[in-house]
Short mmCIF file of C-alpha atoms in Angstrom, two decimals:
data_model
loop_
_atom_site.label_atom_id
_atom_site.label_comp_id
_atom_site.label_asym_id
_atom_site.label_seq_id
_atom_site.Cartn_x
_atom_site.Cartn_y
_atom_site.Cartn_z
CA MET A 156 119.38 104.95 92.70
CA GLU A 157 121.53 104.50 95.80
CA ALA A 158 125.24 104.58 96.63
CA THR A 159 126.64 101.11 97.25
CA LYS A 160 129.82 102.44 98.82
CA THR A 161 130.00 105.79 100.56
CA PRO A 162 133.44 106.57 101.96
CA PRO A 163 133.64 109.56 104.28
CA ALA A 164 134.64 112.93 102.89
CA ARG A 165 138.37 113.37 102.21
CA GLU A 166 138.96 109.61 102.07
CA GLY A 167 141.82 108.79 99.78
CA GLY A 168 144.38 110.88 101.66
CA LEU A 169 146.76 113.37 100.11
CA GLN A 170 149.47 111.59 98.24
CA THR A 171 152.04 111.95 95.53
CA VAL A 172 151.53 110.12 92.28
CA ARG A 173 153.55 108.56 89.51
CA MET A 174 153.17 109.36 85.80
CA ILE A 175 154.13 106.39 83.66
CA SER A 176 154.32 106.33 79.85
CA GLU A 177 154.68 103.16 77.87
CA THR A 178 153.99 101.81 74.39
CA ILE A 179 152.84 98.32 73.55
CA ARG A 180 152.90 96.67 70.17
CA LEU A 181 149.92 94.85 68.65
CA VAL A 182 150.64 92.75 65.57
CA THR A 183 147.35 92.24 63.75
CA ASP A 184 146.61 89.46 61.31
CA GLY A 185 143.41 90.36 59.44
CA ARG A 186 141.85 93.23 57.51
CA CYS A 187 139.09 93.66 60.10
CA GLU A 188 139.78 91.83 63.34
CA LEU A 189 139.25 92.23 67.08
CA TYR A 190 141.84 91.65 69.85
CA ASN A 191 141.33 91.22 73.57
CA LEU A 192 143.88 93.40 75.37
CA THR A 193 142.56 92.96 78.91
CA GLU A 194 145.25 90.61 80.16
CA ARG A 195 148.05 92.60 78.59
CA ILE A 196 146.91 95.87 80.15
CA ALA A 197 146.49 94.14 83.52
CA ALA A 198 150.04 92.81 83.20
CA VAL A 199 151.45 96.29 82.57
CA LEU A 200 149.71 97.59 85.69
CA LEU A 201 151.02 94.67 87.74
CA ARG A 202 154.57 95.21 86.49
CA HIS A 203 154.39 98.85 87.59
CA ASP A 204 152.76 97.89 90.89
CA VAL A 205 149.89 100.32 90.28
CA LYS A 206 147.51 100.40 93.24
CA ASP A 207 145.04 103.17 92.41
CA GLY A 208 144.75 105.51 89.51
CA MET A 209 143.79 105.83 85.88
CA VAL A 210 145.13 104.43 82.64
CA LEU A 211 144.71 106.15 79.32
CA LEU A 212 145.08 103.63 76.50
CA SER A 213 145.40 105.32 73.08
CA SER A 214 145.65 104.00 69.58
CA LEU A 215 148.40 105.79 67.66
CA HIS A 216 146.66 105.00 64.38
CA THR A 217 143.67 106.34 62.46
CA THR A 218 142.25 102.93 61.52
CA LEU A 219 142.75 101.10 64.82
CA ALA A 220 140.06 101.80 67.41
CA LEU A 221 139.41 100.76 71.02
CA PHE A 222 136.29 99.92 72.96
CA VAL A 223 135.07 97.91 75.94
CA ASN A 224 132.47 95.17 75.58
CA GLU A 225 132.00 91.42 75.97
CA TRP A 226 134.54 89.03 74.48
CA GLN A 227 132.16 86.46 73.03
CA SER A 228 132.70 84.85 69.64
CA ALA A 229 129.17 85.40 68.31
CA LEU A 230 129.15 89.01 69.47
CA LEU A 231 132.56 89.72 67.92
CA HIS A 232 131.12 88.50 64.60
CA ASP A 233 128.19 90.88 65.08
CA ILE A 234 130.41 93.84 65.94
CA LYS A 235 132.32 93.44 62.68
CA GLY A 236 129.04 93.02 60.79
CA MET A 237 127.52 96.06 62.47
CA LEU A 238 130.49 98.26 61.58
CA ASN A 239 130.14 97.37 57.91
CA LYS A 240 126.39 97.99 58.03
CA VAL A 241 126.71 101.39 59.68
CA VAL A 242 129.57 102.46 57.40
CA THR A 243 129.57 100.55 54.14
CA PRO A 244 132.95 99.91 52.46
CA ASN A 245 133.32 101.08 48.86
CA ASP A 246 130.34 103.42 49.14
CA GLY A 247 131.75 106.08 46.85
CA TRP A 248 133.90 107.62 49.58
CA ARG A 249 136.12 110.42 48.32
CA HIS A 250 139.09 109.14 50.36
CA ASP A 251 139.01 106.03 48.12
CA ASP A 252 138.94 108.05 44.90
CA PRO A 253 142.36 108.66 43.30
CA GLN A 254 141.02 111.92 41.86
CA HIS A 255 140.65 113.28 45.39
CA SER A 256 143.04 111.27 47.52
CA ASP A 257 146.56 109.90 47.35
CA CYS A 258 145.59 107.02 49.63
CA ASP A 259 145.37 103.79 47.65
CA ARG A 260 144.25 101.51 50.48
CA ARG A 261 140.51 101.94 49.84
CA ASN A 262 140.17 102.33 53.58
CA ALA A 263 137.78 105.26 53.93
CA HIS A 264 135.33 103.04 55.80
CA SER A 265 138.13 102.01 58.17
CA HIS A 266 138.75 105.64 59.13
CA LEU A 267 135.03 106.32 59.44
CA GLN A 268 134.35 103.27 61.58
CA ALA A 269 137.31 104.21 63.80
CA THR A 270 135.84 107.68 64.24
CA LEU A 271 132.59 106.20 65.56
CA LEU A 272 134.30 103.75 67.94
CA GLY A 273 136.92 106.14 69.30
CA HIS A 274 140.70 106.08 69.45
CA ALA A 275 141.24 105.89 73.21
CA LEU A 276 139.92 104.50 76.48
CA SER A 277 140.25 105.77 80.01
CA LEU A 278 140.22 102.96 82.56
CA GLY A 279 140.22 103.07 86.33
CA VAL A 280 142.48 101.09 88.63
CA ALA A 281 141.44 100.43 92.23
CA LYS A 282 143.24 98.27 94.79
CA GLY A 283 145.58 97.01 92.09
CA LYS A 284 142.83 95.85 89.70
CA LEU A 285 141.41 97.25 86.48
CA VAL A 286 137.93 98.61 87.17
CA LEU A 287 135.91 96.43 84.80
CA GLY A 288 132.69 94.50 85.19
CA GLN A 289 132.48 90.73 84.98
CA PHE A 290 131.74 90.66 81.25
CA GLN A 291 133.83 93.63 80.14
CA ALA A 292 136.95 93.25 78.02
CA ILE A 293 139.30 95.86 76.55
CA ILE A 294 139.07 95.30 72.80
CA ALA A 295 141.17 96.68 69.95
CA ALA A 296 139.45 96.88 66.57
CA GLU A 297 141.87 96.53 63.67
CA LEU A 298 139.95 98.09 60.80
CA ASP A 299 142.60 98.07 58.08
CA GLY A 300 145.15 95.35 58.80
CA PRO A 301 147.18 93.34 58.96
CA ARG A 302 149.71 95.76 60.42
CA ASN A 303 152.08 96.40 63.28
CA ARG A 304 150.25 98.74 65.62
CA ASP A 305 151.40 100.77 68.61
CA LEU A 306 149.25 101.62 71.58
CA ALA A 307 150.30 104.21 74.13
CA LEU A 308 149.56 103.96 77.84
CA GLN A 309 149.64 106.94 80.18
CA ILE A 310 149.22 105.90 83.78
CA ILE A 311 148.59 108.18 86.74
CA ALA A 312 149.16 105.97 89.74
CA THR A 313 149.74 105.75 93.44
CA MET B 143 152.17 91.22 70.65
CA GLU B 144 155.26 92.52 72.45
CA ALA B 145 156.16 95.53 74.55
CA THR B 146 158.27 98.05 72.64
CA LYS B 147 159.30 99.90 75.78
CA THR B 148 159.42 98.21 79.15
CA PRO B 149 160.53 100.54 81.92
CA PRO B 150 161.40 98.88 85.23
CA ALA B 151 158.74 98.73 87.92
CA ARG B 152 158.14 102.00 89.81
CA GLU B 153 159.67 104.05 87.01
CA GLY B 154 158.16 107.49 86.94
CA GLY B 155 159.11 108.41 90.49
CA LEU B 156 156.81 109.85 93.11
CA GLN B 157 156.05 113.42 92.31
CA THR B 158 153.62 116.20 92.87
CA VAL B 159 151.43 117.33 90.03
CA ARG B 160 149.71 120.44 88.77
CA MET B 161 146.01 120.70 87.95
CA ILE B 162 145.41 123.31 85.27
CA SER B 163 142.00 124.46 83.98
CA GLU B 164 141.58 126.57 80.90
CA THR B 165 138.97 127.41 78.30
CA ILE B 166 139.63 128.06 74.64
CA ARG B 167 137.28 129.66 72.15
CA LEU B 168 136.50 128.16 68.75
CA VAL B 169 134.66 130.43 66.31
CA THR B 170 133.04 128.23 63.69
CA ASP B 171 131.96 129.33 60.24
CA GLY B 172 129.70 126.63 58.81
CA ARG B 173 126.62 124.59 59.68
CA CYS B 174 128.60 121.34 59.62
CA GLU B 175 132.35 121.87 59.61
CA LEU B 176 135.53 120.28 60.97
CA TYR B 177 138.43 122.09 62.69
CA ASN B 178 141.95 120.87 63.39
CA LEU B 179 142.80 121.75 66.99
CA THR B 180 146.10 119.87 67.25
CA GLU B 181 148.41 122.88 67.07
CA ARG B 182 146.30 124.91 69.47
CA ILE B 183 146.26 122.19 72.11
CA ALA B 184 150.00 121.66 71.68
CA ALA B 185 150.52 125.40 72.18
CA VAL B 186 148.55 125.38 75.45
CA LEU B 187 150.70 122.52 76.75
CA LEU B 188 153.87 124.36 75.74
CA ARG B 189 152.74 127.57 77.43
CA HIS B 190 152.18 125.63 80.68
CA ASP B 191 155.46 123.76 80.25
CA VAL B 192 153.69 120.40 80.62
CA LYS B 193 156.17 117.53 80.60
CA ASP B 194 154.10 114.43 81.36
CA GLY B 195 150.45 113.97 82.11
CA MET B 196 146.99 113.92 80.64
CA VAL B 197 144.76 116.50 79.03
CA LEU B 198 140.99 116.25 79.07
CA LEU B 199 139.53 118.32 76.23
CA SER B 200 135.77 118.79 76.56
CA SER B 201 133.18 120.43 74.40
CA LEU B 202 130.85 122.58 76.50
CA HIS B 203 128.12 122.23 73.88
CA THR B 204 125.63 119.55 72.87
CA THR B 205 126.14 119.95 69.12
CA LEU B 206 129.92 120.27 69.04
CA ALA B 207 131.80 116.97 69.20
CA LEU B 208 135.46 115.92 69.31
CA PHE B 209 137.38 113.04 67.80
CA VAL B 210 140.84 112.04 66.63
CA ASN B 211 141.53 110.98 63.05
CA GLU B 212 143.44 112.01 59.93
CA TRP B 213 143.28 115.59 58.70
CA GLN B 214 142.90 114.93 54.98
CA SER B 215 140.57 116.93 52.77
CA ALA B 216 138.91 113.95 51.07
CA LEU B 217 138.41 112.16 54.38
CA LEU B 218 136.93 115.24 56.04
CA HIS B 219 134.38 115.34 53.23
CA ASP B 220 133.60 111.66 53.89
CA ILE B 221 133.25 112.18 57.66
CA LYS B 222 130.61 114.85 57.10
CA GLY B 223 128.86 112.63 54.55
CA MET B 224 129.00 109.62 56.86
CA LEU B 225 127.45 111.55 59.74
CA ASN B 226 124.49 112.55 57.58
CA LYS B 227 124.09 108.97 56.33
CA VAL B 228 124.16 107.43 59.80
CA VAL B 229 121.83 110.09 61.24
CA THR B 230 119.69 111.70 58.56
CA PRO B 231 118.67 115.34 59.08
CA ASN B 232 114.94 116.12 58.95
CA ASP B 233 114.01 112.49 59.52
CA GLY B 234 110.90 113.19 61.56
CA TRP B 235 112.86 113.76 64.78
CA ARG B 236 110.67 114.88 67.66
CA HIS B 237 113.25 117.47 68.75
CA ASP B 238 112.54 119.25 65.43
CA ASP B 239 108.76 119.19 65.92
CA PRO B 240 107.26 122.34 67.48
CA GLN B 241 104.51 120.19 68.97
CA HIS B 242 107.11 118.41 71.12
CA SER B 243 110.04 120.78 71.38
CA ASP B 244 110.68 124.47 71.92
CA CYS B 245 113.90 124.22 69.90
CA ASP B 246 113.47 125.86 66.51
CA ARG B 247 116.92 125.09 65.10
CA ARG B 248 115.91 121.80 63.42
CA ASN B 249 119.12 120.39 64.87
CA ALA B 250 118.04 117.00 66.23
CA HIS B 251 120.51 115.30 63.91
CA SER B 252 123.27 117.57 65.24
CA HIS B 253 122.62 116.37 68.80
CA LEU B 254 122.37 112.75 67.68
CA GLN B 255 125.56 112.87 65.63
CA ALA B 256 127.35 114.51 68.57
CA THR B 257 126.17 111.69 70.82
CA LEU B 258 127.80 109.13 68.53
CA LEU B 259 131.09 111.02 68.20
CA GLY B 260 131.46 111.97 71.85
CA HIS B 261 131.86 115.28 73.67
CA ALA B 262 135.37 114.87 75.08
CA LEU B 263 138.83 113.45 74.44
CA SER B 264 141.50 112.33 76.85
CA LEU B 265 144.98 112.81 75.47
CA GLY B 266 148.34 111.79 76.86
CA VAL B 267 151.40 114.01 77.13
CA ALA B 268 154.87 112.45 77.37
CA LYS B 269 158.20 114.27 77.37
CA GLY B 270 156.45 117.51 76.53
CA LYS B 271 154.62 116.18 73.47
CA LEU B 272 151.04 115.19 72.77
CA VAL B 273 150.87 111.41 72.47
CA LEU B 274 149.52 111.13 68.90
CA GLY B 275 150.49 109.00 65.96
CA GLN B 276 151.90 110.40 62.75
CA PHE B 277 148.52 110.74 61.04
CA GLN B 278 146.38 111.64 64.04
CA ALA B 279 144.83 115.06 64.50
CA ILE B 280 142.54 116.42 67.21
CA ILE B 281 139.38 117.41 65.36
CA ALA B 282 136.35 119.41 66.47
CA ALA B 283 133.10 118.69 64.65
CA GLU B 284 130.79 121.68 64.50
CA LEU B 285 127.41 120.10 63.85
CA ASP B 286 125.13 123.12 64.16
CA GLY B 287 127.10 126.26 63.44
CA PRO B 288 128.23 128.83 62.83
CA ARG B 289 128.67 129.69 66.51
CA ASN B 290 131.14 130.79 69.16
CA ARG B 291 132.13 127.62 70.97
CA ASP B 292 134.03 127.03 74.20
CA LEU B 293 136.21 124.04 74.88
CA ALA B 294 137.49 123.25 78.37
CA LEU B 295 140.90 121.78 79.11
CA GLN B 296 141.74 120.04 82.35
CA ILE B 297 145.41 119.19 82.55
CA ILE B 298 147.08 116.95 85.12
CA ALA B 299 150.76 117.60 84.66
CA THR B 300 154.21 117.25 86.03
CA MET C 218 139.99 131.03 67.53
CA GLU C 219 141.19 132.81 70.66
CA ALA C 220 141.87 131.85 74.27
CA THR C 221 139.20 133.15 76.64
CA LYS C 222 141.33 132.52 79.71
CA THR C 223 145.10 132.48 79.59
CA PRO C 224 146.68 131.79 82.95
CA PRO C 225 150.42 132.39 83.20
CA ALA C 226 152.77 129.46 82.72
CA ARG C 227 153.05 127.11 85.72
CA GLU C 228 149.74 128.31 87.16
CA GLY C 229 148.11 125.58 89.17
CA GLY C 230 151.01 125.13 91.58
CA LEU C 231 152.60 121.88 92.60
CA GLN C 232 150.30 119.95 94.83
CA THR C 233 149.47 116.54 96.13
CA VAL C 234 146.30 114.85 95.01
CA ARG C 235 143.75 112.37 96.26
CA MET C 236 142.66 109.24 94.42
CA ILE C 237 139.09 108.31 95.30
CA SER C 238 137.23 105.18 94.16
CA GLU C 239 133.52 104.72 94.60
CA THR C 240 130.65 102.76 93.11
CA ILE C 241 127.10 104.01 92.67
CA ARG C 242 124.04 101.91 91.97
CA LEU C 243 121.55 102.73 89.21
CA VAL C 244 118.28 100.79 89.32
CA THR C 245 116.75 100.94 85.85
CA ASP C 246 113.09 100.42 85.04
CA GLY C 247 112.82 99.91 81.27
CA ARG C 248 114.29 97.83 78.46
CA CYS C 249 115.74 100.92 76.77
CA GLU C 250 115.74 104.00 78.98
CA LEU C 251 117.85 107.08 79.70
CA TYR C 252 118.81 108.44 83.13
CA ASN C 253 120.18 111.85 84.08
CA LEU C 254 123.11 111.31 86.46
CA THR C 255 124.35 114.90 86.60
CA GLU C 256 123.04 115.74 90.07
CA ARG C 257 124.23 112.45 91.54
CA ILE C 258 127.75 112.86 90.23
CA ALA C 259 127.83 116.46 91.45
CA ALA C 260 126.71 115.25 94.89
CA VAL C 261 129.55 112.71 95.06
CA LEU C 262 132.06 115.44 94.24
CA LEU C 263 130.57 117.72 96.88
CA ARG C 264 130.67 114.97 99.52
CA HIS C 265 134.38 114.46 98.81
CA ASP C 266 135.01 118.21 98.72
CA VAL C 267 136.66 117.94 95.31
CA LYS C 268 138.02 121.30 94.16
CA ASP C 269 139.90 120.56 90.95
CA GLY C 270 140.55 117.37 89.07
CA MET C 271 139.02 114.73 86.86
CA VAL C 272 136.33 112.13 87.33
CA LEU C 273 136.23 108.92 85.34
CA LEU C 274 132.69 107.52 85.33
CA SER C 275 132.56 103.94 84.02
CA SER C 276 129.73 101.54 83.34
CA LEU C 277 130.57 98.09 84.70
CA HIS C 278 128.18 96.50 82.19
CA THR C 279 128.25 95.68 78.49
CA THR C 280 124.72 96.92 77.76
CA LEU C 281 124.75 100.14 79.81
CA ALA C 282 126.43 103.08 78.11
CA LEU C 283 127.21 106.68 79.05
CA PHE C 284 127.20 109.92 77.11
CA VAL C 285 126.79 113.67 77.55
CA ASN C 286 124.06 115.61 75.80
CA GLU C 287 120.92 117.65 76.45
CA TRP C 288 118.28 116.36 78.84
CA GLN C 289 115.19 117.26 76.84
CA SER C 290 112.19 114.95 76.57
CA ALA C 291 111.82 115.16 72.77
CA LEU C 292 115.53 114.61 72.25
CA LEU C 293 115.62 111.62 74.60
CA HIS C 294 112.88 110.07 72.46
CA ASP C 295 115.00 110.72 69.38
CA ILE C 296 118.16 109.25 70.92
CA LYS C 297 116.35 105.98 71.62
CA GLY C 298 114.88 106.01 68.11
CA MET C 299 118.25 106.78 66.55
CA LEU C 300 119.94 103.89 68.35
CA ASN C 301 117.37 101.45 67.01
CA LYS C 302 117.73 102.89 63.50
CA VAL C 303 121.53 102.69 63.49
CA VAL C 304 121.56 99.20 65.02
CA THR C 305 118.31 97.35 64.35
CA PRO C 306 117.16 94.82 66.99
CA ASN C 307 116.48 91.27 65.78
CA ASP C 308 118.48 91.81 62.60
CA GLY C 309 119.81 88.27 62.39
CA TRP C 310 122.60 88.95 64.90
CA ARG C 311 124.59 85.83 65.75
CA HIS C 312 124.64 86.74 69.46
CA ASP C 313 120.84 86.23 69.40
CA ASP C 314 121.06 82.82 67.72
CA PRO C 315 121.05 79.83 70.10
CA GLN C 316 123.13 77.91 67.55
CA HIS C 317 125.99 80.36 68.09
CA SER C 318 125.40 81.90 71.52
CA ASP C 319 124.33 80.81 74.98
CA CYS C 320 122.85 84.25 75.62
CA ASP C 321 119.05 84.06 75.55
CA ARG C 322 118.33 87.75 76.11
CA ARG C 323 118.15 88.66 72.38
CA ASN C 324 120.27 91.66 73.29
CA ALA C 325 122.87 91.75 70.50
CA HIS C 326 121.66 95.22 69.50
CA SER C 327 122.07 96.36 73.11
CA HIS C 328 125.75 95.38 73.07
CA LEU C 329 126.26 96.94 69.65
CA GLN C 330 124.56 100.21 70.56
CA ALA C 331 126.63 100.35 73.77
CA THR C 332 129.78 99.90 71.70
CA LEU C 333 128.92 102.96 69.62
CA LEU C 334 128.02 105.16 72.61
CA GLY C 335 130.93 104.16 74.83
CA HIS C 336 131.20 102.70 78.31
CA ALA C 337 132.87 105.57 80.16
CA LEU C 338 133.11 109.34 80.45
CA SER C 339 135.95 111.53 81.65
CA LEU C 340 134.70 114.73 83.22
CA GLY C 341 136.59 117.74 84.50
CA VAL C 342 136.10 119.46 87.84
CA ALA C 343 137.18 123.06 88.33
CA LYS C 344 136.62 125.24 91.40
CA GLY C 345 134.37 122.59 92.88
CA LYS C 346 132.05 122.30 89.88
CA LEU C 347 131.64 119.75 87.11
CA VAL C 348 132.96 121.22 83.87
CA LEU C 349 129.78 121.06 81.78
CA GLY C 350 128.08 123.53 79.49
CA GLN C 351 124.67 125.01 80.19
CA PHE C 352 122.78 122.34 78.24
CA GLN C 353 124.97 119.34 78.98
CA ALA C 354 123.82 116.46 81.17
CA ILE C 355 125.56 113.21 82.10
CA ILE C 356 123.26 110.51 80.74
CA ALA C 357 123.24 106.75 81.29
CA ALA C 358 121.67 104.67 78.51
CA GLU C 359 120.14 101.45 79.78
CA LEU C 360 120.01 99.32 76.66
CA ASP C 361 118.86 96.00 78.11
CA GLY C 362 116.99 96.62 81.35
CA PRO C 363 115.43 96.70 83.75
CA ARG C 364 118.39 95.80 85.93
CA ASN C 365 120.47 96.82 88.90
CA ARG C 366 123.53 98.53 87.46
CA ASP C 367 126.80 99.63 89.02
CA LEU C 368 128.84 102.60 87.90
CA ALA C 369 132.40 103.15 89.07
CA LEU C 370 133.90 106.55 89.77
CA GLN C 371 137.63 107.18 89.89
CA ILE C 372 138.40 110.70 91.03
CA ILE C 373 141.77 112.43 90.92
CA ALA C 374 141.31 115.50 93.03
CA THR C 375 142.92 118.33 94.88
#
């Protein structure tokens, strides 16, 4: 293990920062579908002229999750398959049972899968670019669509 | 996909920020139990008069996890059931075996479930409010209680 | 539930901050292996004289994940076993099928496991120390090694 970049202590310089809040809309078109948000998030950062900082991208929904991985067709198929293997739909979940729940969407597995994936992502920005590797994409997982979804961005930026 | 709110570039304004650190105590009362922390976190932000920023909420324990989802009785039951389906207790885990481990709590599954859920949450704050959707709650998952638990908050705030 | 530390409102004081970006290299030596990064991250913070703030540690790879849990030999064995139970390798994944994918690493399960663990961690820093509990370690999960891996750090610090 070795550092590939070792700036001197106190590099970065004292500076004031901006706090930016914004909401973006994602219109989904399937019950369980994945969406590549990378270009949209990059465009928001460009519009705000963000040089360095962090972005917090949050789903405002309990059945819409976020994660970072490769945007490859075969893998996207596998991700959806994996979610339904790890948390099986219609597996006697109490949230799907009208005796215990007033939710009639039969979406217990959607909530449970979202809980495992996570509702938010923190992403770095350095020199005006999202800090992502060559094969990394910012992916939204619609787990109970189609719906109109809102995602919040909080940006701390120089 | 369309932006619902598109502030002009450089909105936010240069400003200085506050860094606030705080610890809150959670006294749990079951082996595997869920706790709604939303109101408590909101109260901390109010007490510090946080207008805009981010909160990092971290579990200081390896068998206490955090996630965001809906606070509904039937679903909470399902979340606990799902965790024990995905990671079965007493499944021959080495951490539970006195030949390999000096831990006598038989809590391997608690650690493993915590690893899948995650130990921390980043949450946005905008205009003095936690950035959460209508059905989202901040939930602590006690996976090996009952215990006295500490959660750390780091707040970057204007 | 009670607060263990309740600073007065507006504690923290207005202050300017530094934004620091850095990349560290992790050379892994197994197909599926875990690495304790806690001391390395602490050393980066010390070198930059970080007093208070947040660190965002991000994997720049789609088969290298990050999580926080206990660094205990028996438990590390269980974490690797759990990952392969939750997402079975060679389970007919399309990403492993040359008819659907140009990836010949048979690493679909590595991607899927990484998706469940997460690609990044936000960590607090208070009074010059990483905000971690007594048994918590920052752990990198190499899921398709051995490889040379890069991890990005974004630090917001006073």
